[in-house]
PDB file of C-alpha atoms and ligand atoms in Angstrom:
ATOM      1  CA  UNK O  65      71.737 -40.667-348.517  1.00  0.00           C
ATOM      2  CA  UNK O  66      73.176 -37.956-350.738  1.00  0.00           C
ATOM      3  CA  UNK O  67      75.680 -41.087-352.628  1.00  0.00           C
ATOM      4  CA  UNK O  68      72.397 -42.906-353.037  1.00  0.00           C
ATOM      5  CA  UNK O  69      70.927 -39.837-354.750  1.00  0.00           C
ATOM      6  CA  UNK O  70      73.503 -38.797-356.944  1.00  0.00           C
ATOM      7  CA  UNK O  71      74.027 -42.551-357.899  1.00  0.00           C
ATOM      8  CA  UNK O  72      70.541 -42.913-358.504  1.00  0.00           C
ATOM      9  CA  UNK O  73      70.228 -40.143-360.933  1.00  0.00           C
ATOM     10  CA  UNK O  74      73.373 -41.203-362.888  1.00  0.00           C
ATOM     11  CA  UNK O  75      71.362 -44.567-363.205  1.00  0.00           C
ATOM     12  CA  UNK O  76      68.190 -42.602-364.594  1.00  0.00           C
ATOM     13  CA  UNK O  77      70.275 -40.350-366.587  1.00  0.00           C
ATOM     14  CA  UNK O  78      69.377 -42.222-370.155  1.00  0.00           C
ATOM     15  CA  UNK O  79      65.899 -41.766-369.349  1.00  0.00           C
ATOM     16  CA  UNK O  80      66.151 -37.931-368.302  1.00  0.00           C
ATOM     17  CA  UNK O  81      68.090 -37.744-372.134  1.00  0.00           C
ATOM     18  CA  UNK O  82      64.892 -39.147-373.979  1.00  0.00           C
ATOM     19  CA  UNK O  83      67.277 -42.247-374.986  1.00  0.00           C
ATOM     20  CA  UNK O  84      64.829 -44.269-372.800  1.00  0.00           C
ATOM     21  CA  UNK O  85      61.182 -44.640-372.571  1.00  0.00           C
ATOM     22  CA  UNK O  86      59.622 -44.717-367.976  1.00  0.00           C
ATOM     23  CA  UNK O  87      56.604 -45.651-366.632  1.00  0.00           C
ATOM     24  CA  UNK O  88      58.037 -45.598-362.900  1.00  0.00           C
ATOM     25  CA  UNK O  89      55.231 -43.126-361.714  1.00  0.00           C
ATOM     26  CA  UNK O  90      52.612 -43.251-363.946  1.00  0.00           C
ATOM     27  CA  UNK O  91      49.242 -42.870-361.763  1.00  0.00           C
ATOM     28  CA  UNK O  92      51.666 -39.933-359.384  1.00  0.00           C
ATOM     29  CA  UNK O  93      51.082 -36.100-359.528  1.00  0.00           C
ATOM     30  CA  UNK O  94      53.364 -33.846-358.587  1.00  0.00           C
ATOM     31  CA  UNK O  95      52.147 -30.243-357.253  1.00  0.00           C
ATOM     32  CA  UNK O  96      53.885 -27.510-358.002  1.00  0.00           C
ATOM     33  CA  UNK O  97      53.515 -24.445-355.798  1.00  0.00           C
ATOM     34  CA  UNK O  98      55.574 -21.850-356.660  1.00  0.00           C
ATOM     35  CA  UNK O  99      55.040 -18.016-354.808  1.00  0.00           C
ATOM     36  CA  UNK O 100      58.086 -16.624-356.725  1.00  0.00           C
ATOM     37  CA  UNK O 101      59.745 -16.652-359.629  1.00  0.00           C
ATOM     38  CA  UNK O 102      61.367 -19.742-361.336  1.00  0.00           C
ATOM     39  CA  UNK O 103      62.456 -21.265-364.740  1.00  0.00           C
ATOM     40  CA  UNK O 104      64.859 -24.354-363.914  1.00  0.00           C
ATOM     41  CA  UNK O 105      63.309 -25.526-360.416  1.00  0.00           C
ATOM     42  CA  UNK O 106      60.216 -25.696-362.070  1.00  0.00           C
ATOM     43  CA  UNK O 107      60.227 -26.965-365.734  1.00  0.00           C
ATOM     44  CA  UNK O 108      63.152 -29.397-364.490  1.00  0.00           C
ATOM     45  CA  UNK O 109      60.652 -31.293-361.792  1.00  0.00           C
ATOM     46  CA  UNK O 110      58.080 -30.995-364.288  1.00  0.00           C
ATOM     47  CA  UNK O 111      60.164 -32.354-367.066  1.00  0.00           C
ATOM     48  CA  UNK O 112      61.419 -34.901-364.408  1.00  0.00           C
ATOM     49  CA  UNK O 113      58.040 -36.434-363.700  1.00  0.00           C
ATOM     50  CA  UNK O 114      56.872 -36.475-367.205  1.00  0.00           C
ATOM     51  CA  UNK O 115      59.642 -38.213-368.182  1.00  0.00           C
ATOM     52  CA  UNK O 116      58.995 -40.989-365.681  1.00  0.00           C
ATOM     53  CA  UNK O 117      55.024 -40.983-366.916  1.00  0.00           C
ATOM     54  CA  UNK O 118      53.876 -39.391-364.129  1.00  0.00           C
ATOM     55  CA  UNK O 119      52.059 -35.769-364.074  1.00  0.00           C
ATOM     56  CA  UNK O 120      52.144 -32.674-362.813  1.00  0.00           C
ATOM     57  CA  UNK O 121      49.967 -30.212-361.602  1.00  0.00           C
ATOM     58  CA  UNK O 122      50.888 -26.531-361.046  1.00  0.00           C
ATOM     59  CA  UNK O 123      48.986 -23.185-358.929  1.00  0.00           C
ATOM     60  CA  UNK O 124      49.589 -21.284-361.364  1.00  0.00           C
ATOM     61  CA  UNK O 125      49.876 -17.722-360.723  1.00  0.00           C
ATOM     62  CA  UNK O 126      49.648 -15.868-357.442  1.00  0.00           C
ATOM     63  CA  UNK O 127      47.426 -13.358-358.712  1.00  0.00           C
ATOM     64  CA  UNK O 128      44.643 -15.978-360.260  1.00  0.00           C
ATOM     65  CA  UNK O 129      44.640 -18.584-356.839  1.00  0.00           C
ATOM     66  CA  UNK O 130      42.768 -17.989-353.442  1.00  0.00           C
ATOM     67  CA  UNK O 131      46.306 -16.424-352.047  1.00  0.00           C
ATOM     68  CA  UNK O 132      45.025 -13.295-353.567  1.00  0.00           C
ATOM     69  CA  UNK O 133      42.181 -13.851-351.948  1.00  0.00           C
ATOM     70  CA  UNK O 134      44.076 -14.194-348.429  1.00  0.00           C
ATOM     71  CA  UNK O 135      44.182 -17.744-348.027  1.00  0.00           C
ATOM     72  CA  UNK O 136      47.116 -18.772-345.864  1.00  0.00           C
ATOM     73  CA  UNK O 137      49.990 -21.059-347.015  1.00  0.00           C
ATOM     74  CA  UNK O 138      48.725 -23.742-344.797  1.00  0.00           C
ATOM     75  CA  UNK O 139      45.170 -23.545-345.550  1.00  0.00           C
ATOM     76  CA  UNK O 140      46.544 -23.875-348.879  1.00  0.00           C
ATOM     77  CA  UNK O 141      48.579 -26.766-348.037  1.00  0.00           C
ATOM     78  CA  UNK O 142      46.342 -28.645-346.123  1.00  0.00           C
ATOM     79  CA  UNK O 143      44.236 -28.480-349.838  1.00  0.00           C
ATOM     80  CA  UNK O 144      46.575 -29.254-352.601  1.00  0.00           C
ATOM     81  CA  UNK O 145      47.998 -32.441-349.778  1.00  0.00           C
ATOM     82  CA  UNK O 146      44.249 -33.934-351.230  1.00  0.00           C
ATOM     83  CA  UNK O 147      44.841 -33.617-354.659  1.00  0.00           C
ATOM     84  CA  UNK O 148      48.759 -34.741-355.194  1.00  0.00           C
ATOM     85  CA  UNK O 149      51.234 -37.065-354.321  1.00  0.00           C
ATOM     86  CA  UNK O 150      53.988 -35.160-353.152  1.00  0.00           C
ATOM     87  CA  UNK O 151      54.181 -31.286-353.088  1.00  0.00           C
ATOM     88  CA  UNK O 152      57.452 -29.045-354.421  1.00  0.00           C
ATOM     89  CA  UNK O 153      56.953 -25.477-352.840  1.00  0.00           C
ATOM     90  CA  UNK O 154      59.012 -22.228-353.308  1.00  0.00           C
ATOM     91  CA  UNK O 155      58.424 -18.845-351.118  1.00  0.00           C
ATOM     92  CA  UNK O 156      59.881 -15.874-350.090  1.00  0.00           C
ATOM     93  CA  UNK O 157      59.922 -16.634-346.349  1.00  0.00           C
ATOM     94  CA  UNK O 158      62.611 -18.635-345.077  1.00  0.00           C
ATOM     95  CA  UNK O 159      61.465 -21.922-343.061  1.00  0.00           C
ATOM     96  CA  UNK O 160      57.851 -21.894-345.318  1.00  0.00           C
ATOM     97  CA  UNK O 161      58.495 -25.468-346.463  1.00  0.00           C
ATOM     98  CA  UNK O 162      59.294 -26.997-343.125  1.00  0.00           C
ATOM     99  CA  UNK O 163      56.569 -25.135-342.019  1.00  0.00           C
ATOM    100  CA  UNK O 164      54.500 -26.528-344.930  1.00  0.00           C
ATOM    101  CA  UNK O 165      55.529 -30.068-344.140  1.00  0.00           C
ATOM    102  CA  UNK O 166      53.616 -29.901-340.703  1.00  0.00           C
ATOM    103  CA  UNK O 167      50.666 -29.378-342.444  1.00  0.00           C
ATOM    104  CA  UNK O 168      50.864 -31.929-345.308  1.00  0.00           C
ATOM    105  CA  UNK O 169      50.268 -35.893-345.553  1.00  0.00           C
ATOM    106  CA  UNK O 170      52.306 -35.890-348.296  1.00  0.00           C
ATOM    107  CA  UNK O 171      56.390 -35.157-348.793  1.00  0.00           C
ATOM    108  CA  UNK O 172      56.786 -31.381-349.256  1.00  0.00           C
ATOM    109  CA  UNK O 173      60.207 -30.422-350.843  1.00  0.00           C
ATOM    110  CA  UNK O 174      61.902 -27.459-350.725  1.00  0.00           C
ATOM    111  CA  UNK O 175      62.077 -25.779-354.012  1.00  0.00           C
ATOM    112  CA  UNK O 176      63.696 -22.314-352.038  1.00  0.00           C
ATOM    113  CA  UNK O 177      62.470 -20.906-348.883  1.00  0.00           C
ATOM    114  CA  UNK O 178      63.437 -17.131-349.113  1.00  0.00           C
ATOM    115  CA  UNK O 179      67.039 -16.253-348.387  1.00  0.00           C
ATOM    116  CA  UNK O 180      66.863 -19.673-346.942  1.00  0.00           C
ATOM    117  CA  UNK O 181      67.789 -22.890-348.369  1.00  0.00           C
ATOM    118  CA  UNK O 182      67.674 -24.654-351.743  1.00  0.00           C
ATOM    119  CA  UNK O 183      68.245 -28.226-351.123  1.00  0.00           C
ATOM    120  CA  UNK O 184      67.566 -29.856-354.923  1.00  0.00           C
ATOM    121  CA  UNK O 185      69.674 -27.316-356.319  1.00  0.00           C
ATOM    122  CA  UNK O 186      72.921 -28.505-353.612  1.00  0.00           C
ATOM    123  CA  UNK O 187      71.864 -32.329-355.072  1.00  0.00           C
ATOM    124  CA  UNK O 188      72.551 -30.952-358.535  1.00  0.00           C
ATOM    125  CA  UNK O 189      75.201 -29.071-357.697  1.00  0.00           C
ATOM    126  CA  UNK O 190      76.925 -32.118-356.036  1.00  0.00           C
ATOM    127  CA  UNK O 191      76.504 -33.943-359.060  1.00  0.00           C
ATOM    128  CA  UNK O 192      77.643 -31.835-361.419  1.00  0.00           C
ATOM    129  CA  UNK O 193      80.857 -31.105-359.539  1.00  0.00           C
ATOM    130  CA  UNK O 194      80.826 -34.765-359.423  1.00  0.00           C
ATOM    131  CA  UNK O 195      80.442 -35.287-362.643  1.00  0.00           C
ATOM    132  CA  UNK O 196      82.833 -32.510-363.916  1.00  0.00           C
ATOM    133  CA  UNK O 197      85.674 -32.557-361.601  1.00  0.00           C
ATOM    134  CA  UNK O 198      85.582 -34.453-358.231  1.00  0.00           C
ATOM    135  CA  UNK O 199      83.749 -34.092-355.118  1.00  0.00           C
ATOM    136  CA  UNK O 200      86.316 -35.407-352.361  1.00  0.00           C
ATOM    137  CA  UNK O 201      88.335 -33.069-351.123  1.00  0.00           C
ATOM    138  CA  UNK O 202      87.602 -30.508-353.768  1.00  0.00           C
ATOM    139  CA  UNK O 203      88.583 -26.722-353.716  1.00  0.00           C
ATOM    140  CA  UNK O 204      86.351 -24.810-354.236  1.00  0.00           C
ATOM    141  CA  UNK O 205      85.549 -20.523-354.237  1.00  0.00           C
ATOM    142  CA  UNK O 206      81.749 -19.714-353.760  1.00  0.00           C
ATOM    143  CA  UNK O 207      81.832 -16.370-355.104  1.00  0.00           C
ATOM    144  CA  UNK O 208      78.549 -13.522-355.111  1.00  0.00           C
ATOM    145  CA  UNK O 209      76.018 -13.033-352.884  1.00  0.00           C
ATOM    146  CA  UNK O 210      76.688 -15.395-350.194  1.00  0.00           C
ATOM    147  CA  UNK O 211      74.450 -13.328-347.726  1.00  0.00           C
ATOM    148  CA  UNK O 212      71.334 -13.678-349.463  1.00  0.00           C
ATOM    149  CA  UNK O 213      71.726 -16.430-351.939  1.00  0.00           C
ATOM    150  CA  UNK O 214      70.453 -19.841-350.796  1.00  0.00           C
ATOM    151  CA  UNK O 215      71.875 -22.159-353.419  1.00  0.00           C
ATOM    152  CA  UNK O 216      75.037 -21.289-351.716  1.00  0.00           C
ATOM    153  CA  UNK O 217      73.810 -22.052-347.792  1.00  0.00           C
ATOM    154  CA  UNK O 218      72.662 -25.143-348.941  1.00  0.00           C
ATOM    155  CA  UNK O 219      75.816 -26.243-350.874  1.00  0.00           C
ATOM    156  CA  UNK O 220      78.384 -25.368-348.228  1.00  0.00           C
ATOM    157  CA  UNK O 221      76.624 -27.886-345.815  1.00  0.00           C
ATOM    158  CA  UNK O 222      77.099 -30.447-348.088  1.00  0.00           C
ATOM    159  CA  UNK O 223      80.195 -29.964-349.110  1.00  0.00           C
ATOM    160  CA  UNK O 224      81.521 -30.040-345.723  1.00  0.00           C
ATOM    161  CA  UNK O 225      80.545 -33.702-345.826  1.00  0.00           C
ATOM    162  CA  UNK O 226      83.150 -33.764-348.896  1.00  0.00           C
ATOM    163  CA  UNK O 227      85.807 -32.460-346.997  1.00  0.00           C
ATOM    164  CA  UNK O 228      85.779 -29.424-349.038  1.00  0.00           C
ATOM    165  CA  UNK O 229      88.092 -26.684-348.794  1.00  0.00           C
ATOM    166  CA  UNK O 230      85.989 -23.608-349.062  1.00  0.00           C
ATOM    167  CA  UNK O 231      87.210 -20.247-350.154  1.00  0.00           C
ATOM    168  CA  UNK O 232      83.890 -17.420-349.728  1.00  0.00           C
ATOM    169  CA  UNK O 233      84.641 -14.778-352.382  1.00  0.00           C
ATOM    170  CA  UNK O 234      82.295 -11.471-352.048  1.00  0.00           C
ATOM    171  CA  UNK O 235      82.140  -8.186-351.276  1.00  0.00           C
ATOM    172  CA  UNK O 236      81.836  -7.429-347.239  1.00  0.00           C
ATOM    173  CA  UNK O 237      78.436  -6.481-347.275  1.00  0.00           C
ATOM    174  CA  UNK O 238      77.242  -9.842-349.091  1.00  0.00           C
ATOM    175  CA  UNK O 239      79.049 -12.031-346.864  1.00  0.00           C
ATOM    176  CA  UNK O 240      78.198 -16.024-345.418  1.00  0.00           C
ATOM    177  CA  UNK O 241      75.882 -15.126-342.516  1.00  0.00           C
ATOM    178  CA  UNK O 242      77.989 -15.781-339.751  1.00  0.00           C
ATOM    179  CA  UNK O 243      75.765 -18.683-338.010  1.00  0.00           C
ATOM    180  CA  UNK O 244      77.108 -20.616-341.285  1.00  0.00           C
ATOM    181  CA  UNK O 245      80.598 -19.668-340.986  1.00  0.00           C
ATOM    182  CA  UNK O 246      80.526 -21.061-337.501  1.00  0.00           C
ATOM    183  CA  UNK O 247      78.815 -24.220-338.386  1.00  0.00           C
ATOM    184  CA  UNK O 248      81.157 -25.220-340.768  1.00  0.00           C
ATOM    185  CA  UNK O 249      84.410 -24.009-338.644  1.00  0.00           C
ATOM    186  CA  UNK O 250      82.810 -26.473-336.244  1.00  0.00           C
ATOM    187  CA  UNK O 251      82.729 -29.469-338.568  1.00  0.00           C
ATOM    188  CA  UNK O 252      86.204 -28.774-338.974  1.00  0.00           C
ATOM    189  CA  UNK O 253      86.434 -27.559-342.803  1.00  0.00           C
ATOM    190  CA  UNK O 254      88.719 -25.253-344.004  1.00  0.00           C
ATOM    191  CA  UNK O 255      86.880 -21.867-344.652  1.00  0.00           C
ATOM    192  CA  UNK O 256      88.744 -18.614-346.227  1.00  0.00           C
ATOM    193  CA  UNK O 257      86.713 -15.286-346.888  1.00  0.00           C
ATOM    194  CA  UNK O 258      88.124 -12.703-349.275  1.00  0.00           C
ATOM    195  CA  UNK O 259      86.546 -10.241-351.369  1.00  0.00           C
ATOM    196  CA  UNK O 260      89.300 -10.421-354.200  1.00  0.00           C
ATOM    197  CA  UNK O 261      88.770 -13.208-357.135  1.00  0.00           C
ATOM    198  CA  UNK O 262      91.865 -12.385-358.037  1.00  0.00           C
ATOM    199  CA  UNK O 263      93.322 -13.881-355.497  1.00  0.00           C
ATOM    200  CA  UNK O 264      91.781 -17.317-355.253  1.00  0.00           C
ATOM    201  CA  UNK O 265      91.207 -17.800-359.276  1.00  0.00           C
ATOM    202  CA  UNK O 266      94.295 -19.483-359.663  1.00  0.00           C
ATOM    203  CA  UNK O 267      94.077 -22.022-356.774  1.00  0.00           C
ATOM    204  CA  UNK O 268      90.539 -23.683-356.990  1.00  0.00           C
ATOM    205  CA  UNK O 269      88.972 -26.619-358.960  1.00  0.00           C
ATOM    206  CA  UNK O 270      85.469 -25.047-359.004  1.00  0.00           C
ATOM    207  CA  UNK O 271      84.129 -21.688-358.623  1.00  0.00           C
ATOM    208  CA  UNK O 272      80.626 -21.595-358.106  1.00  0.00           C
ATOM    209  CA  UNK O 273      79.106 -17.876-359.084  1.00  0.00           C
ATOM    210  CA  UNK O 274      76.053 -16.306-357.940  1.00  0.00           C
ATOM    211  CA  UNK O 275      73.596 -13.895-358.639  1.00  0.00           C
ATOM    212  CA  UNK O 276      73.498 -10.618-356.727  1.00  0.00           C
ATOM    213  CA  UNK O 277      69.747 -11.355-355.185  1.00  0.00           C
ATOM    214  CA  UNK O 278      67.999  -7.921-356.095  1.00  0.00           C
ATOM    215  CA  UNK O 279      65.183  -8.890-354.759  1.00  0.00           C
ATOM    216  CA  UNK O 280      66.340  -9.127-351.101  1.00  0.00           C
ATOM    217  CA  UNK O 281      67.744  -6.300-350.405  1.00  0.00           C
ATOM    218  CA  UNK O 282      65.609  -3.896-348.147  1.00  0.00           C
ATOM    219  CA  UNK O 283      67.468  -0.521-349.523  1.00  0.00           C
ATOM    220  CA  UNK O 284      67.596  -0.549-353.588  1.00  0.00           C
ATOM    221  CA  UNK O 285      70.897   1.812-353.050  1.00  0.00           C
ATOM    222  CA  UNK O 286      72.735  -0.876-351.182  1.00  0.00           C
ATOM    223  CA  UNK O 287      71.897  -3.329-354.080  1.00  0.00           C
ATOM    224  CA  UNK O 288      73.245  -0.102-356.485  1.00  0.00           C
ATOM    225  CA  UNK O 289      76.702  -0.134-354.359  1.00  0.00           C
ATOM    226  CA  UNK O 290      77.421  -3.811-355.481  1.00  0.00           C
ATOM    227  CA  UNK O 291      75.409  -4.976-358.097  1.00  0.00           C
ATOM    228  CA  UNK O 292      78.899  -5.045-360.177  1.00  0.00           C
ATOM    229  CA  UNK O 293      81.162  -6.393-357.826  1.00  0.00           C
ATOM    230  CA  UNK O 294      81.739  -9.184-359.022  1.00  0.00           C
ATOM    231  CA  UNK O 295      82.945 -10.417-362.794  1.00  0.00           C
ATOM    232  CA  UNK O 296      84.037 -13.102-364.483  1.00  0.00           C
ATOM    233  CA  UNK O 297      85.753 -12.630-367.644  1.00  0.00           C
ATOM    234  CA  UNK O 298      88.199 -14.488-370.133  1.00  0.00           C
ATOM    235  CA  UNK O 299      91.050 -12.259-368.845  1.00  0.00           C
ATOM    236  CA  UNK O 300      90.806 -13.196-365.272  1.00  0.00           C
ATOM    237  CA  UNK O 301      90.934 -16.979-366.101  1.00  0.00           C
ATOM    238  CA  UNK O 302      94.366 -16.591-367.819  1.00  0.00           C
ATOM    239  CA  UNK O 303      95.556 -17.202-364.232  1.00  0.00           C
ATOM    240  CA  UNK O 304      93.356 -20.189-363.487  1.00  0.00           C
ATOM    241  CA  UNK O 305      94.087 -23.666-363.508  1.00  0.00           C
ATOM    242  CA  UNK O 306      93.154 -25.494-367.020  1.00  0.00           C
ATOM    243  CA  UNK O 307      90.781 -27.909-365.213  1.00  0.00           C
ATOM    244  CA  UNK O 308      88.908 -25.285-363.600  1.00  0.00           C
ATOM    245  CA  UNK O 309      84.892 -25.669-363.435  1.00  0.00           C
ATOM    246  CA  UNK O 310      82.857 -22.726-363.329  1.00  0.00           C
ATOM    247  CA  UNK O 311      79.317 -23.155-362.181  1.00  0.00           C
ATOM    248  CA  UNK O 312      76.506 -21.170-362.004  1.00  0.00           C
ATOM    249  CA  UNK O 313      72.722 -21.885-360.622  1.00  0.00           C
ATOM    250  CA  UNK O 314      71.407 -19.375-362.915  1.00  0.00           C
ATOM    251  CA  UNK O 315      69.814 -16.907-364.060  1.00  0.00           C
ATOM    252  CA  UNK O 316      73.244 -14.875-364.948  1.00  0.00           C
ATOM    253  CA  UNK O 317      72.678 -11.224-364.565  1.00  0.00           C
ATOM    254  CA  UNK O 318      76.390  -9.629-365.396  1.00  0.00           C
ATOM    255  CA  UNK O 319      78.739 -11.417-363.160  1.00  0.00           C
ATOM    256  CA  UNK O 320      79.732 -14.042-365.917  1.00  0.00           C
ATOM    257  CA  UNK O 321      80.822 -12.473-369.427  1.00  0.00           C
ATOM    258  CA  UNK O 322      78.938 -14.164-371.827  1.00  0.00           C
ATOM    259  CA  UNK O 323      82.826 -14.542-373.594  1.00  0.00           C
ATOM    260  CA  UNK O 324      83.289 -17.122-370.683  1.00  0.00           C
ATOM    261  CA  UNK O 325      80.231 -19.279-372.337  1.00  0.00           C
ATOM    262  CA  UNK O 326      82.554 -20.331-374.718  1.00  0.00           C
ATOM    263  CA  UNK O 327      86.050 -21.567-372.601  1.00  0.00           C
ATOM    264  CA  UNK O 328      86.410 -25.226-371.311  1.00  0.00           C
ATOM    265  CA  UNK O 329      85.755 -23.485-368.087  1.00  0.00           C
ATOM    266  CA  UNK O 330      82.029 -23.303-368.666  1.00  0.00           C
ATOM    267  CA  UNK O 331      79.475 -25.724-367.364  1.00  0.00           C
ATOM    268  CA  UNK O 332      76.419 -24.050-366.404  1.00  0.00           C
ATOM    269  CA  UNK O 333      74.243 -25.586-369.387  1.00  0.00           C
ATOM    270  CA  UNK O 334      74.965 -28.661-368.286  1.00  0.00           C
ATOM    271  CA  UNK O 335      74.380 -28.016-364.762  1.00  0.00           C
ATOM    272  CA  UNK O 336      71.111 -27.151-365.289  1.00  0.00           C
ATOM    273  CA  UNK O 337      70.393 -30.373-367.462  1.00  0.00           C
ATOM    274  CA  UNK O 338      71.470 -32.188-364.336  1.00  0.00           C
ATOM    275  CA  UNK O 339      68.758 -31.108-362.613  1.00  0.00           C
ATOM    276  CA  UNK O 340      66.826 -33.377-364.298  1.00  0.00           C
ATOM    277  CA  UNK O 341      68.275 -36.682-363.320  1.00  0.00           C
ATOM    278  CA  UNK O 342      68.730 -35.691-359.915  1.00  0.00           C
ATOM    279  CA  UNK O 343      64.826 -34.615-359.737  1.00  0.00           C
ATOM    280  CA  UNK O 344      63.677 -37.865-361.296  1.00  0.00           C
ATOM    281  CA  UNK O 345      65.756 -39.591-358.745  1.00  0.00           C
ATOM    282  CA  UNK O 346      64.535 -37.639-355.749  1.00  0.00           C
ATOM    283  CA  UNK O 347      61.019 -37.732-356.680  1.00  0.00           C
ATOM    284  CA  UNK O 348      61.071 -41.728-357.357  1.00  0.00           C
ATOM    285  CA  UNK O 349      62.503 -42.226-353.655  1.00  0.00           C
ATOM    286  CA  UNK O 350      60.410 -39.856-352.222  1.00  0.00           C
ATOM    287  CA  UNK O 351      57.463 -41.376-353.727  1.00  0.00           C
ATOM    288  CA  UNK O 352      58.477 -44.689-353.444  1.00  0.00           C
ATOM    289  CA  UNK O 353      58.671 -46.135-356.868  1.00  0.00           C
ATOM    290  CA  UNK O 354      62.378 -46.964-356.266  1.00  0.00           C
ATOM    291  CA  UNK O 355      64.568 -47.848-352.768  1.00  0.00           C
TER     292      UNK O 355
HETATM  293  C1  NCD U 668      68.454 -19.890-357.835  1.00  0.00           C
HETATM  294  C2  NCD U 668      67.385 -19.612-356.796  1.00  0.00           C
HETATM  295  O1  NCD U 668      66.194 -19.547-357.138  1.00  0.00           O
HETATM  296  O2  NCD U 668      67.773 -19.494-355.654  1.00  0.00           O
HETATM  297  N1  NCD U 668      67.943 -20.275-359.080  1.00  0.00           N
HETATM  298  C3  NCD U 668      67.682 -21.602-359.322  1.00  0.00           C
HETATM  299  O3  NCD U 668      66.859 -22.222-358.676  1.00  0.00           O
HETATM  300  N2  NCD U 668      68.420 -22.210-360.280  1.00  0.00           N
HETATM  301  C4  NCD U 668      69.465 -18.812-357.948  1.00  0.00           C
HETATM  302  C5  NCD U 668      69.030 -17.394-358.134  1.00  0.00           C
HETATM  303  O4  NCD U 668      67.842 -17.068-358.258  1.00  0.00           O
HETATM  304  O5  NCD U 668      69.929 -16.556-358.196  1.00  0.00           O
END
């Protein structure tokens, strides 16, 4: 299902450019229903329907719906399921979409569920590594905030599919939760943890960085003790192999130096573009426009 996905968006790809003119869901809205921030998940399923002719339809703020008012999210669910075609939903509490999807007629997707999981972004993730080095059998260091970052959860799942070797790179305190760890040792990949870049840099086709997640941490001091930990900077790729992808969900906070922008090593721009494609693609087979 993932192959079909990622092959699907290379095939939309022209359209997702401009180069090609869709009507494959005119008539469809899309709901957006975002209770925390977001720049890429959102404009890149909005821009993703729009460029198929469909349209979109968004909550809005927090502050200016009913959820100020105290409406719960499936009150609020059960609602928006009568005015849209399919639903993309990000909150702070882990499980909220699944949750969601009990309540809704319509597909719900996951557009982040708290420290949870971020499925769309593993699909674009997948295809970019596809697309920019190679997904079977790839090496690969996941390096940040592996405790509370969910783009990272998500990905390692699907990697194991790839037969990924997996190297987790953070400090102990930001570690994979352990429940992970164990899943994965179970499917039989190869998982290393370290908490020195150093000394995986030189030995990986892909590092994928993250963003220390402020926001989660209960004690603002413990953020204070890493929020630097980790860095990325022209000096430490000297040692890393030529072909080396670096990836990065975004937003970048100070754990990539903005020097790195400019090396061979940098794909994060077009990362995010990818998100396009892969939306369109998810959003015509979820809504049925395409098998
Ligand atoms: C990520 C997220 O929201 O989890 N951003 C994104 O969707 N591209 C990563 C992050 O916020 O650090």
């Amino acid at each position: 299902m993932i192959d079909h996905i990622l092959n699907t968006a290379e095939k939309l790809e022209p359209i997702a450019r401009g180069k090609e003119i869709s009507t494959l869901l005119a008539g469809k809205v899309l709901m957006l229903l975002f209770f925390e921030p977001s720049t890429r998940t959102r404009m890149s399923f909005e821009t993703a329907m729009i460029r198929l002719g469909g349209s979109v339809m968004n909550l809005g703020s927090v502050e200016a719906s009913s959820i100020a008012k105290g409406e719960t999210l499936a009150d609020t669910i059960r609602v928006v399921e009568g005015y849209a075609d399919a639903i993309v939903l990000r909150h702070p509490k882990e499980g909220s979409a699944r949750m969601a999807s009990e309540f809704s007629s319509v597909p719900v997707i996951n557009g982040g569920d708290g420290a949870g999981h971020h499925p769309t972004q593993t699909f674009l993730d997948l295809y970019t590594i596809s697309r920019e080095s190679h997904l079977e059998g790839a090496k690969i260091a996941l390096a940040g905030d592996l405790k509370y970052g969910r783009t990272v959860h998500s990905l390692c799942y699907a990697l194991s599919l790839y037969g990924a070797e997996i190297t987790m790179v953070s400090p102990k305190e930001l570690r994979m939760p352990a429940e992970i760890i164990s899943d994965l040792k179970r499917l039989d990949i190869k998982v290393k943890q370290t908490d020195s870049i150093e000394e995986v840099i030189g030995d990986v086709d892909v590092l994928y960085v993250t963003r220390i997640q402020k926001e989660r941490f209960p004690d603002p001091d413990e953020y204070h003790k890493v929020a630097t930990s980790l860095q990325i900077t022209p000096e430490l790729l000297e040692n890393a192999r030529p072909q080396l992808k670096i990836m990065h969900p975004l937003p970048r906070i100070n754990e990539i130096d903005p020097r790195v922008d400019y090396t061979p090593h940098a794909c994060y721009y077009r990362q995010s573009f990818y998100g396009v494609p892969v939306r369109m693609a998810l959003l015509s087979l979820v809504l049925g426009a395409l098998e």
